[in-house]
PDB file of C-alpha atoms and ligand atoms in Angstrom:
ATOM      1  CA  MET A 100       3.713 -10.125  21.207  1.00 85.00           C
ATOM      2  CA  PRO A 101       4.853 -10.410  17.545  1.00 93.00           C
ATOM      3  CA  ALA A 102       8.521  -9.796  16.592  1.00 95.00           C
ATOM      4  CA  PRO A 103       9.400  -6.091  17.017  1.00 96.00           C
ATOM      5  CA  ILE A 104       9.604  -3.740  14.018  1.00 98.00           C
ATOM      6  CA  ARG A 105      13.203  -2.524  14.171  1.00 98.00           C
ATOM      7  CA  LYS A 106      13.944  -1.613  10.568  1.00 98.00           C
ATOM      8  CA  ALA A 107      12.378   0.815   8.104  1.00 98.00           C
ATOM      9  CA  VAL A 108      12.918   0.967   4.351  1.00 98.00           C
ATOM     10  CA  PHE A 109      12.733   4.297   2.511  1.00 98.00           C
ATOM     11  CA  PRO A 110      12.504   3.868  -1.276  1.00 97.00           C
ATOM     12  CA  VAL A 111      14.146   7.003  -2.697  1.00 97.00           C
ATOM     13  CA  ALA A 112      15.294   5.822  -6.122  1.00 95.00           C
ATOM     14  CA  GLY A 113      12.407   7.173  -8.241  1.00 92.00           C
ATOM     15  CA  LEU A 114      12.955   9.739 -10.983  1.00 92.00           C
ATOM     16  CA  GLY A 115      10.448  12.294  -9.678  1.00 92.00           C
ATOM     17  CA  THR A 116       9.318  13.157 -13.205  1.00 94.00           C
ATOM     18  CA  ARG A 117       6.256  15.070 -12.011  1.00 95.00           C
ATOM     19  CA  PHE A 118       8.547  17.679 -10.456  1.00 96.00           C
ATOM     20  CA  LEU A 119      10.859  18.330 -13.378  1.00 96.00           C
ATOM     21  CA  PRO A 120      12.822  20.509 -13.799  1.00 96.00           C
ATOM     22  CA  ALA A 121      13.198  20.823  -9.991  1.00 95.00           C
ATOM     23  CA  THR A 122      14.213  17.170  -9.757  1.00 95.00           C
ATOM     24  CA  LYS A 123      16.758  17.185 -12.575  1.00 94.00           C
ATOM     25  CA  ALA A 124      19.691  17.545 -10.162  1.00 93.00           C
ATOM     26  CA  VAL A 125      17.892  17.524  -6.776  1.00 95.00           C
ATOM     27  CA  PRO A 126      16.134  14.339  -5.600  1.00 96.00           C
ATOM     28  CA  LYS A 127      12.384  14.701  -5.062  1.00 96.00           C
ATOM     29  CA  GLU A 128      12.886  13.468  -1.500  1.00 97.00           C
ATOM     30  CA  MET A 129      15.095  16.506  -0.809  1.00 97.00           C
ATOM     31  CA  LEU A 130      12.437  19.049  -1.834  1.00 97.00           C
ATOM     32  CA  THR A 131      11.726  21.286   1.112  1.00 98.00           C
ATOM     33  CA  VAL A 132       8.586  21.621   3.174  1.00 98.00           C
ATOM     34  CA  VAL A 133       9.151  24.858   5.136  1.00 97.00           C
ATOM     35  CA  ASP A 134      12.791  24.311   6.143  1.00 96.00           C
ATOM     36  CA  ARG A 135      13.474  20.600   5.994  1.00 96.00           C
ATOM     37  CA  PRO A 136      13.490  18.047   3.218  1.00 98.00           C
ATOM     38  CA  LEU A 137      10.599  15.618   2.782  1.00 98.00           C
ATOM     39  CA  ILE A 138      12.830  12.690   3.731  1.00 98.00           C
ATOM     40  CA  GLN A 139      13.572  14.236   7.145  1.00 98.00           C
ATOM     41  CA  TYR A 140       9.858  14.194   8.078  1.00 98.00           C
ATOM     42  CA  VAL A 141       9.466  10.477   7.372  1.00 98.00           C
ATOM     43  CA  VAL A 142      12.741   9.582   9.067  1.00 98.00           C
ATOM     44  CA  ASP A 143      11.580  11.522  12.146  1.00 97.00           C
ATOM     45  CA  GLU A 144       8.242   9.664  12.023  1.00 98.00           C
ATOM     46  CA  ALA A 145      10.078   6.320  11.899  1.00 98.00           C
ATOM     47  CA  ARG A 146      12.451   7.197  14.735  1.00 97.00           C
ATOM     48  CA  ALA A 147       9.541   8.429  16.872  1.00 97.00           C
ATOM     49  CA  ALA A 148       7.878   5.026  16.316  1.00 98.00           C
ATOM     50  CA  GLY A 149      10.943   3.264  17.743  1.00 97.00           C
ATOM     51  CA  ILE A 150      12.668   2.266  14.481  1.00 98.00           C
ATOM     52  CA  GLU A 151      16.341   1.498  15.122  1.00 98.00           C
ATOM     53  CA  HIS A 152      17.740   0.973  11.618  1.00 98.00           C
ATOM     54  CA  LEU A 153      17.014   3.162   8.581  1.00 98.00           C
ATOM     55  CA  ILE A 154      17.505   1.599   5.147  1.00 98.00           C
ATOM     56  CA  PHE A 155      17.542   3.861   2.086  1.00 98.00           C
ATOM     57  CA  VAL A 156      17.107   2.383  -1.368  1.00 98.00           C
ATOM     58  CA  THR A 157      18.754   5.037  -3.494  1.00 96.00           C
ATOM     59  CA  GLY A 158      19.779   5.542  -7.096  1.00 92.00           C
ATOM     60  CA  ARG A 159      22.093   7.722  -9.138  1.00 86.00           C
ATOM     61  CA  ASN A 160      21.898  11.459  -8.351  1.00 85.00           C
ATOM     62  CA  LYS A 161      20.747  10.724  -4.814  1.00 91.00           C
ATOM     63  CA  HIS A 162      24.008  11.114  -2.881  1.00 92.00           C
ATOM     64  CA  VAL A 163      22.810  14.312  -1.194  1.00 95.00           C
ATOM     65  CA  ILE A 164      20.433  12.100   0.804  1.00 96.00           C
ATOM     66  CA  ASP A 165      23.452  10.251   2.247  1.00 95.00           C
ATOM     67  CA  ASP A 166      25.089  13.613   2.976  1.00 95.00           C
ATOM     68  CA  HIS A 167      21.970  14.945   4.632  1.00 96.00           C
ATOM     69  CA  PHE A 168      22.065  12.190   7.268  1.00 96.00           C
ATOM     70  CA  ASP A 169      25.822  12.486   7.848  1.00 95.00           C
ATOM     71  CA  ILE A 170      27.869  14.976   9.893  1.00 95.00           C
ATOM     72  CA  ALA A 171      28.517  18.110   7.825  1.00 94.00           C
ATOM     73  CA  TYR A 172      31.963  18.477   9.309  1.00 94.00           C
ATOM     74  CA  GLU A 173      33.051  21.864   7.913  1.00 95.00           C
ATOM     75  CA  LEU A 174      29.635  23.446   8.363  1.00 96.00           C
ATOM     76  CA  GLU A 175      29.363  22.246  11.930  1.00 96.00           C
ATOM     77  CA  ALA A 176      32.908  23.366  12.798  1.00 96.00           C
ATOM     78  CA  THR A 177      32.064  26.814  11.423  1.00 97.00           C
ATOM     79  CA  LEU A 178      28.780  26.990  13.327  1.00 96.00           C
ATOM     80  CA  ARG A 179      30.664  26.044  16.496  1.00 96.00           C
ATOM     81  CA  ALA A 180      33.367  28.667  15.903  1.00 97.00           C
ATOM     82  CA  ARG A 181      30.675  31.304  15.365  1.00 97.00           C
ATOM     83  CA  GLY A 182      28.717  30.321  18.468  1.00 97.00           C
ATOM     84  CA  LYS A 183      25.599  29.265  16.510  1.00 97.00           C
ATOM     85  CA  HIS A 184      24.633  26.735  19.145  1.00 96.00           C
ATOM     86  CA  GLY A 185      20.918  26.599  18.272  1.00 96.00           C
ATOM     87  CA  ALA A 186      21.605  25.559  14.682  1.00 96.00           C
ATOM     88  CA  LEU A 187      24.203  23.012  15.797  1.00 97.00           C
ATOM     89  CA  LYS A 188      21.837  21.466  18.318  1.00 96.00           C
ATOM     90  CA  LEU A 189      19.113  21.189  15.673  1.00 95.00           C
ATOM     91  CA  LEU A 190      21.449  19.365  13.277  1.00 96.00           C
ATOM     92  CA  GLU A 191      22.557  17.007  16.039  1.00 94.00           C
ATOM     93  CA  GLU A 192      18.999  16.180  17.085  1.00 94.00           C
ATOM     94  CA  LEU A 193      17.906  15.384  13.536  1.00 93.00           C
ATOM     95  CA  ARG A 194      20.898  13.202  12.707  1.00 94.00           C
ATOM     96  CA  PRO A 195      20.575   9.441  13.231  1.00 95.00           C
ATOM     97  CA  THR A 196      23.292   7.783  15.322  1.00 93.00           C
ATOM     98  CA  ALA A 197      26.316   6.477  13.393  1.00 93.00           C
ATOM     99  CA  GLY A 198      25.850   2.875  12.303  1.00 94.00           C
ATOM    100  CA  THR A 199      22.041   2.977  12.263  1.00 97.00           C
ATOM    101  CA  VAL A 200      21.708   4.003   8.604  1.00 97.00           C
ATOM    102  CA  SER A 201      22.302   1.813   5.528  1.00 97.00           C
ATOM    103  CA  PHE A 202      22.170   2.598   1.837  1.00 97.00           C
ATOM    104  CA  THR A 203      21.712   0.302  -1.111  1.00 97.00           C
ATOM    105  CA  ARG A 204      21.170   1.144  -4.765  1.00 96.00           C
ATOM    106  CA  GLN A 205      18.244   0.108  -6.891  1.00 96.00           C
ATOM    107  CA  GLN A 206      20.414   0.520 -10.038  1.00 92.00           C
ATOM    108  CA  GLU A 207      17.327   0.927 -12.282  1.00 91.00           C
ATOM    109  CA  PRO A 208      13.988   2.479 -11.240  1.00 89.00           C
ATOM    110  CA  LEU A 209      11.892  -0.627 -11.912  1.00 92.00           C
ATOM    111  CA  GLY A 210       9.072   0.277  -9.548  1.00 93.00           C
ATOM    112  CA  LEU A 211       8.262   0.477  -5.856  1.00 94.00           C
ATOM    113  CA  GLY A 212       8.056  -3.317  -5.457  1.00 95.00           C
ATOM    114  CA  HIS A 213      11.504  -3.708  -6.962  1.00 96.00           C
ATOM    115  CA  ALA A 214      12.894  -0.927  -4.712  1.00 97.00           C
ATOM    116  CA  VAL A 215      11.579  -2.753  -1.614  1.00 97.00           C
ATOM    117  CA  TRP A 216      13.042  -6.043  -2.890  1.00 97.00           C
ATOM    118  CA  CYS A 217      16.467  -4.353  -3.169  1.00 97.00           C
ATOM    119  CA  ALA A 218      16.440  -3.988   0.639  1.00 98.00           C
ATOM    120  CA  ARG A 219      16.079  -7.745   1.263  1.00 98.00           C
ATOM    121  CA  GLU A 220      19.666  -8.415   2.388  1.00 98.00           C
ATOM    122  CA  LEU A 221      19.667  -5.443   4.729  1.00 98.00           C
ATOM    123  CA  VAL A 222      16.273  -6.334   6.231  1.00 98.00           C
ATOM    124  CA  GLY A 223      16.894 -10.087   6.575  1.00 97.00           C
ATOM    125  CA  ALA A 224      14.245 -12.436   7.987  1.00 97.00           C
ATOM    126  CA  GLU A 225      12.290 -10.028  10.165  1.00 98.00           C
ATOM    127  CA  PRO A 226       9.171  -7.896   9.748  1.00 98.00           C
ATOM    128  CA  PHE A 227       9.897  -4.308   8.701  1.00 98.00           C
ATOM    129  CA  ALA A 228       8.287  -0.984   7.840  1.00 98.00           C
ATOM    130  CA  VAL A 229       8.195   0.826   4.495  1.00 98.00           C
ATOM    131  CA  LEU A 230       7.618   4.584   4.401  1.00 98.00           C
ATOM    132  CA  LEU A 231       7.175   6.522   1.164  1.00 97.00           C
ATOM    133  CA  PRO A 232       8.955   9.831   1.632  1.00 97.00           C
ATOM    134  CA  ASP A 233       6.630  11.734  -0.653  1.00 95.00           C
ATOM    135  CA  VAL A 234       3.634  11.041   1.594  1.00 97.00           C
ATOM    136  CA  LEU A 235       3.638  13.246   4.677  1.00 98.00           C
ATOM    137  CA  VAL A 236       1.184  12.440   7.448  1.00 97.00           C
ATOM    138  CA  LYS A 237       0.617  15.346   9.795  1.00 96.00           C
ATOM    139  CA  ALA A 238      -0.559  13.825  13.047  1.00 95.00           C
ATOM    140  CA  GLU A 239      -0.376  14.259  16.813  1.00 94.00           C
ATOM    141  CA  ARG A 240       0.990  10.735  17.040  1.00 96.00           C
ATOM    142  CA  GLY A 241       2.946   9.537  14.012  1.00 97.00           C
ATOM    143  CA  CYS A 242       1.177   7.305  11.489  1.00 98.00           C
ATOM    144  CA  LEU A 243       3.792   4.531  11.838  1.00 98.00           C
ATOM    145  CA  ALA A 244       3.461   4.564  15.637  1.00 98.00           C
ATOM    146  CA  GLN A 245      -0.312   4.067  15.207  1.00 97.00           C
ATOM    147  CA  MET A 246       0.333   1.171  12.817  1.00 97.00           C
ATOM    148  CA  ILE A 247       2.786  -0.482  15.198  1.00 97.00           C
ATOM    149  CA  GLU A 248       0.051  -0.411  17.841  1.00 96.00           C
ATOM    150  CA  ALA A 249      -2.189  -2.355  15.438  1.00 95.00           C
ATOM    151  CA  TYR A 250       0.672  -4.717  14.604  1.00 97.00           C
ATOM    152  CA  ASN A 251       1.403  -5.432  18.275  1.00 96.00           C
ATOM    153  CA  GLU A 252      -2.259  -6.391  18.701  1.00 94.00           C
ATOM    154  CA  ARG A 253      -2.762  -8.348  15.474  1.00 93.00           C
ATOM    155  CA  GLY A 254       0.668  -9.306  14.016  1.00 96.00           C
ATOM    156  CA  GLY A 255       0.910 -10.059  10.273  1.00 97.00           C
ATOM    157  CA  ASN A 256       1.006  -7.246   7.732  1.00 98.00           C
ATOM    158  CA  VAL A 257      -0.392  -3.759   8.288  1.00 98.00           C
ATOM    159  CA  ILE A 258      -1.147  -0.956   5.838  1.00 97.00           C
ATOM    160  CA  ALA A 259      -2.276   2.603   6.467  1.00 97.00           C
ATOM    161  CA  VAL A 260      -5.537   3.484   4.745  1.00 95.00           C
ATOM    162  CA  GLU A 261      -7.569   6.657   4.504  1.00 94.00           C
ATOM    163  CA  GLU A 262     -10.844   7.874   3.053  1.00 92.00           C
ATOM    164  CA  VAL A 263     -10.967   9.938  -0.107  1.00 92.00           C
ATOM    165  CA  PRO A 264     -14.020  11.281  -1.966  1.00 92.00           C
ATOM    166  CA  LYS A 265     -15.557   8.473  -4.117  1.00 90.00           C
ATOM    167  CA  ASP A 266     -14.827  10.313  -7.364  1.00 90.00           C
ATOM    168  CA  GLN A 267     -11.081  10.214  -6.673  1.00 89.00           C
ATOM    169  CA  THR A 268     -10.614   6.501  -5.990  1.00 92.00           C
ATOM    170  CA  HIS A 269      -9.509   5.783  -9.571  1.00 90.00           C
ATOM    171  CA  ASN A 270      -6.194   7.558  -8.833  1.00 86.00           C
ATOM    172  CA  TYR A 271      -5.149   5.204  -6.023  1.00 88.00           C
ATOM    173  CA  GLY A 272      -4.830   1.663  -4.715  1.00 90.00           C
ATOM    174  CA  VAL A 273      -8.202   0.927  -3.082  1.00 93.00           C
ATOM    175  CA  VAL A 274      -8.932  -1.723  -0.428  1.00 94.00           C
ATOM    176  CA  ASP A 275     -11.967  -3.857   0.236  1.00 92.00           C
ATOM    177  CA  VAL A 276     -12.386  -4.329   3.978  1.00 86.00           C
ATOM    178  CA  ALA A 277     -14.349  -6.514   6.357  1.00 83.00           C
ATOM    179  CA  GLU A 278     -16.221  -4.981   9.284  1.00 73.00           C
ATOM    180  CA  GLY A 279     -13.570  -3.897  11.763  1.00 65.00           C
ATOM    181  CA  ASP A 280     -13.251  -2.973  15.381  1.00 63.00           C
ATOM    182  CA  GLY A 281     -12.434   0.724  15.727  1.00 73.00           C
ATOM    183  CA  PRO A 282      -9.673   1.954  13.449  1.00 83.00           C
ATOM    184  CA  PHE A 283      -8.288  -1.539  12.614  1.00 89.00           C
ATOM    185  CA  PHE A 284      -9.906  -3.951  10.139  1.00 90.00           C
ATOM    186  CA  ASP A 285      -9.161  -6.953   7.947  1.00 93.00           C
ATOM    187  CA  VAL A 286      -8.302  -6.138   4.354  1.00 94.00           C
ATOM    188  CA  ARG A 287     -10.039  -8.573   1.960  1.00 92.00           C
ATOM    189  CA  ASP A 288      -8.852  -7.281  -1.387  1.00 93.00           C
ATOM    190  CA  MET A 289      -6.939  -4.484  -3.115  1.00 93.00           C
ATOM    191  CA  VAL A 290      -7.356  -2.954  -6.543  1.00 90.00           C
ATOM    192  CA  GLU A 291      -4.797  -0.671  -8.144  1.00 86.00           C
ATOM    193  CA  LYS A 292      -6.462   2.370  -9.785  1.00 87.00           C
ATOM    194  CA  PRO A 293      -9.974   0.911 -10.274  1.00 90.00           C
ATOM    195  CA  ALA A 294     -12.044   2.231 -13.193  1.00 90.00           C
ATOM    196  CA  PRO A 295     -14.403   5.065 -12.096  1.00 88.00           C
ATOM    197  CA  GLY A 296     -17.451   3.675 -10.308  1.00 87.00           C
ATOM    198  CA  THR A 297     -15.964   0.214  -9.663  1.00 91.00           C
ATOM    199  CA  ALA A 298     -13.948   0.808  -6.467  1.00 92.00           C
ATOM    200  CA  PRO A 299     -14.814  -1.592  -3.617  1.00 91.00           C
ATOM    201  CA  SER A 300     -14.699   1.276  -1.071  1.00 92.00           C
ATOM    202  CA  ASN A 301     -13.386   4.801  -0.715  1.00 91.00           C
ATOM    203  CA  LEU A 302     -10.442   3.697   1.444  1.00 93.00           C
ATOM    204  CA  ILE A 303      -7.104   4.122  -0.282  1.00 94.00           C
ATOM    205  CA  ILE A 304      -3.664   2.758   0.546  1.00 94.00           C
ATOM    206  CA  THR A 305      -1.403   5.529   1.890  1.00 92.00           C
ATOM    207  CA  GLY A 306       2.367   5.279   1.808  1.00 95.00           C
ATOM    208  CA  ARG A 307       3.027   3.295   4.991  1.00 98.00           C
ATOM    209  CA  TYR A 308       3.394  -0.486   5.317  1.00 98.00           C
ATOM    210  CA  ILE A 309       4.461  -3.050   7.910  1.00 98.00           C
ATOM    211  CA  LEU A 310       5.419  -6.210   6.041  1.00 98.00           C
ATOM    212  CA  GLN A 311       6.512  -9.732   6.820  1.00 98.00           C
ATOM    213  CA  PRO A 312       9.788 -10.829   5.180  1.00 98.00           C
ATOM    214  CA  GLU A 313       7.963 -13.405   2.998  1.00 97.00           C
ATOM    215  CA  VAL A 314       7.111 -10.457   0.742  1.00 97.00           C
ATOM    216  CA  PHE A 315      10.684 -10.583  -0.631  1.00 97.00           C
ATOM    217  CA  GLY A 316      10.200 -14.065  -2.131  1.00 95.00           C
ATOM    218  CA  LEU A 317       6.966 -12.905  -3.767  1.00 95.00           C
ATOM    219  CA  LEU A 318       8.621  -9.797  -5.180  1.00 95.00           C
ATOM    220  CA  GLU A 319      11.475 -11.903  -6.520  1.00 92.00           C
ATOM    221  CA  ALA A 320       9.078 -14.159  -8.433  1.00 90.00           C
ATOM    222  CA  GLN A 321       6.919 -11.312  -9.670  1.00 83.00           C
ATOM    223  CA  GLU A 322       6.532 -10.247 -13.278  1.00 78.00           C
ATOM    224  CA  THR A 323       6.282  -6.556 -14.109  1.00 77.00           C
ATOM    225  CA  GLY A 324       2.752  -5.175 -13.795  1.00 76.00           C
ATOM    226  CA  ALA A 325       1.096  -1.824 -14.545  1.00 72.00           C
ATOM    227  CA  GLY A 326       3.465   0.674 -16.198  1.00 76.00           C
ATOM    228  CA  GLY A 327       6.123  -1.999 -16.807  1.00 81.00           C
ATOM    229  CA  GLU A 328       7.092  -1.753 -13.114  1.00 84.00           C
ATOM    230  CA  ILE A 329       7.231  -4.297 -10.303  1.00 87.00           C
ATOM    231  CA  GLN A 330       4.274  -3.199  -8.200  1.00 87.00           C
ATOM    232  CA  LEU A 331       4.194  -3.594  -4.433  1.00 92.00           C
ATOM    233  CA  THR A 332       0.401  -3.975  -4.477  1.00 91.00           C
ATOM    234  CA  ASP A 333       0.648  -7.145  -6.605  1.00 90.00           C
ATOM    235  CA  ALA A 334       2.995  -8.738  -4.039  1.00 94.00           C
ATOM    236  CA  LEU A 335       0.656  -7.708  -1.196  1.00 95.00           C
ATOM    237  CA  LEU A 336      -2.246  -9.427  -2.948  1.00 94.00           C
ATOM    238  CA  SER A 337      -0.207 -12.652  -3.073  1.00 94.00           C
ATOM    239  CA  LEU A 338       0.880 -12.218   0.536  1.00 95.00           C
ATOM    240  CA  MET A 339      -2.749 -11.927   1.650  1.00 95.00           C
ATOM    241  CA  LYS A 340      -3.410 -15.499   0.480  1.00 94.00           C
ATOM    242  CA  SER A 341      -1.329 -16.863   3.364  1.00 95.00           C
ATOM    243  CA  GLN A 342      -1.044 -14.039   5.900  1.00 96.00           C
ATOM    244  CA  SER A 343      -3.270 -11.470   7.552  1.00 95.00           C
ATOM    245  CA  MET A 344      -3.423  -7.912   6.255  1.00 96.00           C
ATOM    246  CA  THR A 345      -4.748  -5.267   8.637  1.00 95.00           C
ATOM    247  CA  GLY A 346      -5.867  -1.828   7.500  1.00 95.00           C
ATOM    248  CA  VAL A 347      -5.378   1.048   9.930  1.00 95.00           C
ATOM    249  CA  GLN A 348      -7.470   4.136   9.503  1.00 94.00           C
ATOM    250  CA  PHE A 349      -5.064   6.452  11.270  1.00 94.00           C
ATOM    251  CA  ASP A 350      -5.648   9.827  12.916  1.00 94.00           C
ATOM    252  CA  GLY A 351      -3.925  12.475  10.850  1.00 95.00           C
ATOM    253  CA  LYS A 352      -3.970  14.411   7.617  1.00 95.00           C
ATOM    254  CA  THR A 353      -2.057  13.189   4.571  1.00 96.00           C
ATOM    255  CA  TYR A 354      -0.271  15.375   2.045  1.00 96.00           C
ATOM    256  CA  ASP A 355       0.648  13.653  -1.215  1.00 94.00           C
ATOM    257  CA  CYS A 356       3.863  15.540  -1.889  1.00 96.00           C
ATOM    258  CA  GLY A 357       4.420  13.549  -5.087  1.00 94.00           C
ATOM    259  CA  SER A 358       1.858  15.923  -6.620  1.00 93.00           C
ATOM    260  CA  LYS A 359       2.476  19.648  -6.907  1.00 96.00           C
ATOM    261  CA  SER A 360      -0.796  20.659  -5.243  1.00 95.00           C
ATOM    262  CA  GLY A 361      -0.186  18.281  -2.315  1.00 96.00           C
ATOM    263  CA  PHE A 362       3.365  19.541  -1.909  1.00 98.00           C
ATOM    264  CA  LEU A 363       2.271  23.189  -1.912  1.00 98.00           C
ATOM    265  CA  ALA A 364      -0.568  22.444   0.516  1.00 98.00           C
ATOM    266  CA  ALA A 365       1.919  20.727   2.849  1.00 98.00           C
ATOM    267  CA  ASN A 366       4.144  23.788   2.821  1.00 98.00           C
ATOM    268  CA  VAL A 367       1.239  26.031   3.813  1.00 98.00           C
ATOM    269  CA  ALA A 368      -0.108  23.612   6.450  1.00 98.00           C
ATOM    270  CA  TYR A 369       3.260  22.988   8.129  1.00 98.00           C
ATOM    271  CA  ALA A 370       4.152  26.693   7.989  1.00 98.00           C
ATOM    272  CA  LEU A 371       0.844  27.696   9.609  1.00 97.00           C
ATOM    273  CA  ASP A 372       1.710  25.351  12.477  1.00 95.00           C
ATOM    274  CA  ARG A 373       4.959  27.135  13.152  1.00 95.00           C
ATOM    275  CA  PRO A 374       4.702  29.925  15.727  1.00 93.00           C
ATOM    276  CA  ASP A 375       7.691  31.703  14.134  1.00 92.00           C
ATOM    277  CA  LEU A 376       5.968  31.871  10.725  1.00 96.00           C
ATOM    278  CA  ALA A 377       2.189  31.736  11.164  1.00 96.00           C
ATOM    279  CA  ASP A 378       1.598  35.376  12.155  1.00 95.00           C
ATOM    280  CA  GLU A 379       3.552  36.691   9.202  1.00 95.00           C
ATOM    281  CA  LEU A 380       2.067  34.222   6.743  1.00 96.00           C
ATOM    282  CA  LYS A 381      -1.646  34.427   7.558  1.00 96.00           C
ATOM    283  CA  PRO A 382      -2.287  38.000   6.307  1.00 96.00           C
ATOM    284  CA  VAL A 383      -0.281  37.265   3.141  1.00 96.00           C
ATOM    285  CA  LEU A 384      -2.378  34.177   2.427  1.00 96.00           C
ATOM    286  CA  ARG A 385      -5.632  36.039   3.135  1.00 96.00           C
ATOM    287  CA  GLU A 386      -4.638  38.843   0.816  1.00 95.00           C
ATOM    288  CA  LEU A 387      -3.735  36.411  -1.949  1.00 95.00           C
ATOM    289  CA  LEU A 388      -7.015  34.530  -1.579  1.00 94.00           C
ATOM    290  CA  ASP A 389      -9.113  37.709  -1.412  1.00 93.00           C
ATOM    291  CA  ALA A 390      -7.532  38.899  -4.646  1.00 90.00           C
ATOM    292  CA  ARG A 391      -8.706  35.744  -6.555  1.00 84.00           C
TER     293      ARG A 391
HETATM  294  P1  LIG B  25       6.533   7.631  -7.012  1.00 67.63           P
HETATM  295  O1  LIG B  25       6.000   6.905  -8.160  1.00 67.63           O
HETATM  296  O2  LIG B  25       5.656   8.610  -6.294  1.00 67.63           O
HETATM  297  O3  LIG B  25       7.877   8.433  -7.364  1.00 67.63           O
HETATM  298  O4  LIG B  25       7.140   6.597  -5.977  1.00 67.63           O
HETATM  299  P2  LIG B  25       8.599   8.741  -8.701  1.00 67.63           P
HETATM  300  O5  LIG B  25       8.509   7.618  -9.664  1.00 67.63           O
HETATM  301  O6  LIG B  25       9.956   9.203  -8.291  1.00 67.63           O
HETATM  302  O7  LIG B  25       7.806  10.044  -9.168  1.00 67.63           O
HETATM  303  P3  LIG B  25       7.136  10.468 -10.548  1.00 67.63           P
HETATM  304  O8  LIG B  25       5.829   9.731 -10.626  1.00 67.63           O
HETATM  305  O9  LIG B  25       8.102  10.152 -11.664  1.00 67.63           O
HETATM  306  O10 LIG B  25       6.967  11.959 -10.378  1.00 67.63           O
HETATM  307  C1  LIG B  25       6.999   6.681  -4.574  1.00 67.63           C
HETATM  308  C2  LIG B  25       8.354   6.512  -3.895  1.00 67.63           C
HETATM  309  O11 LIG B  25       8.989   5.316  -4.355  1.00 67.63           O
HETATM  310  C3  LIG B  25      10.276   5.591  -4.845  1.00 67.63           C
HETATM  311  C4  LIG B  25      10.294   7.080  -5.191  1.00 67.63           C
HETATM  312  O12 LIG B  25      11.615   7.600  -5.038  1.00 67.63           O
HETATM  313  C5  LIG B  25       9.315   7.674  -4.208  1.00 67.63           C
HETATM  314  O13 LIG B  25       9.947   8.060  -2.996  1.00 67.63           O
HETATM  315  N1  LIG B  25      10.567   4.721  -6.016  1.00 67.63           N
HETATM  316  C6  LIG B  25       9.691   4.655  -7.051  1.00 67.63           C
HETATM  317  C7  LIG B  25      11.741   4.005  -6.035  1.00 67.63           C
HETATM  318  O14 LIG B  25      12.556   4.043  -5.074  1.00 67.63           O
HETATM  319  N2  LIG B  25      12.016   3.229  -7.126  1.00 67.63           N
HETATM  320  C8  LIG B  25      11.164   3.135  -8.187  1.00 67.63           C
HETATM  321  O15 LIG B  25      11.482   2.406  -9.139  1.00 67.63           O
HETATM  322  C9  LIG B  25       9.974   3.869  -8.134  1.00 67.63           C
END
């Protein structure tokens, strides 16, 4: 059995420019899907997969993320005094245990690869997970739990991949894969945003990774790539020269909440799943659609 995956890194230092003005004072990761912030969904996914230590790579203006995972002392005292036990219990269940959460600052938003590199001292010399908080995966069994199953079988590095229509591959990182067995396969190559018609497949990299600690040395040595940023994909390409990279085609539906349409779709999809909201929401949605 390979070394266990105990730690997860959440890069939350980006500027969220696609959501301005909403993200001027509120971090993108705190935007709400139904009644909880995006970051809560990915933290829950990580905890459900057995992750013991949560590492947030934050930046300026992001302190509400720290507050969100802390005790809200006055609020909770008031809820207790007013007998709001349901709300209190919910807050307690969603809050990680004291001492299992760490924060470090990226200082400058120099790209996803750089954000991951900023976690190197907190991760140390062990394999770890990376979850992008703006990618929600709605699944019976969490996406990271499915990846850890692949990792326990194959070791090395693991990335989540999913199919998109061929005409959309130019928007994503695309993988070239060898024949696999079931939902796991060897990744042979990766291309960041291939020109239309040149993608090696229609499998794109989603926002979940299990990485070996050697990635930190590669990120350290790396020059800036596309967009003047340190790209994680470039480091993964180097890593693949000496280590295995498994793609996992997971069961579940992804919502890219970094885009407005994906974020809105996630709100509708998660709301329709909620027994307390679905009955009220369905006729409203039908009426809106019929009127178009
Ligand atoms: P994105 O590229 O989707 O986020 O990064 P962004 O840069 O904040 O958004 P836009 O494109 O300007 O709207 C994916 C994740 O990586 C983090 C982001 O916070 C987001 O959760 N990230 C990105 C960092 O932590 N640091 C960076 O330098 C870049």
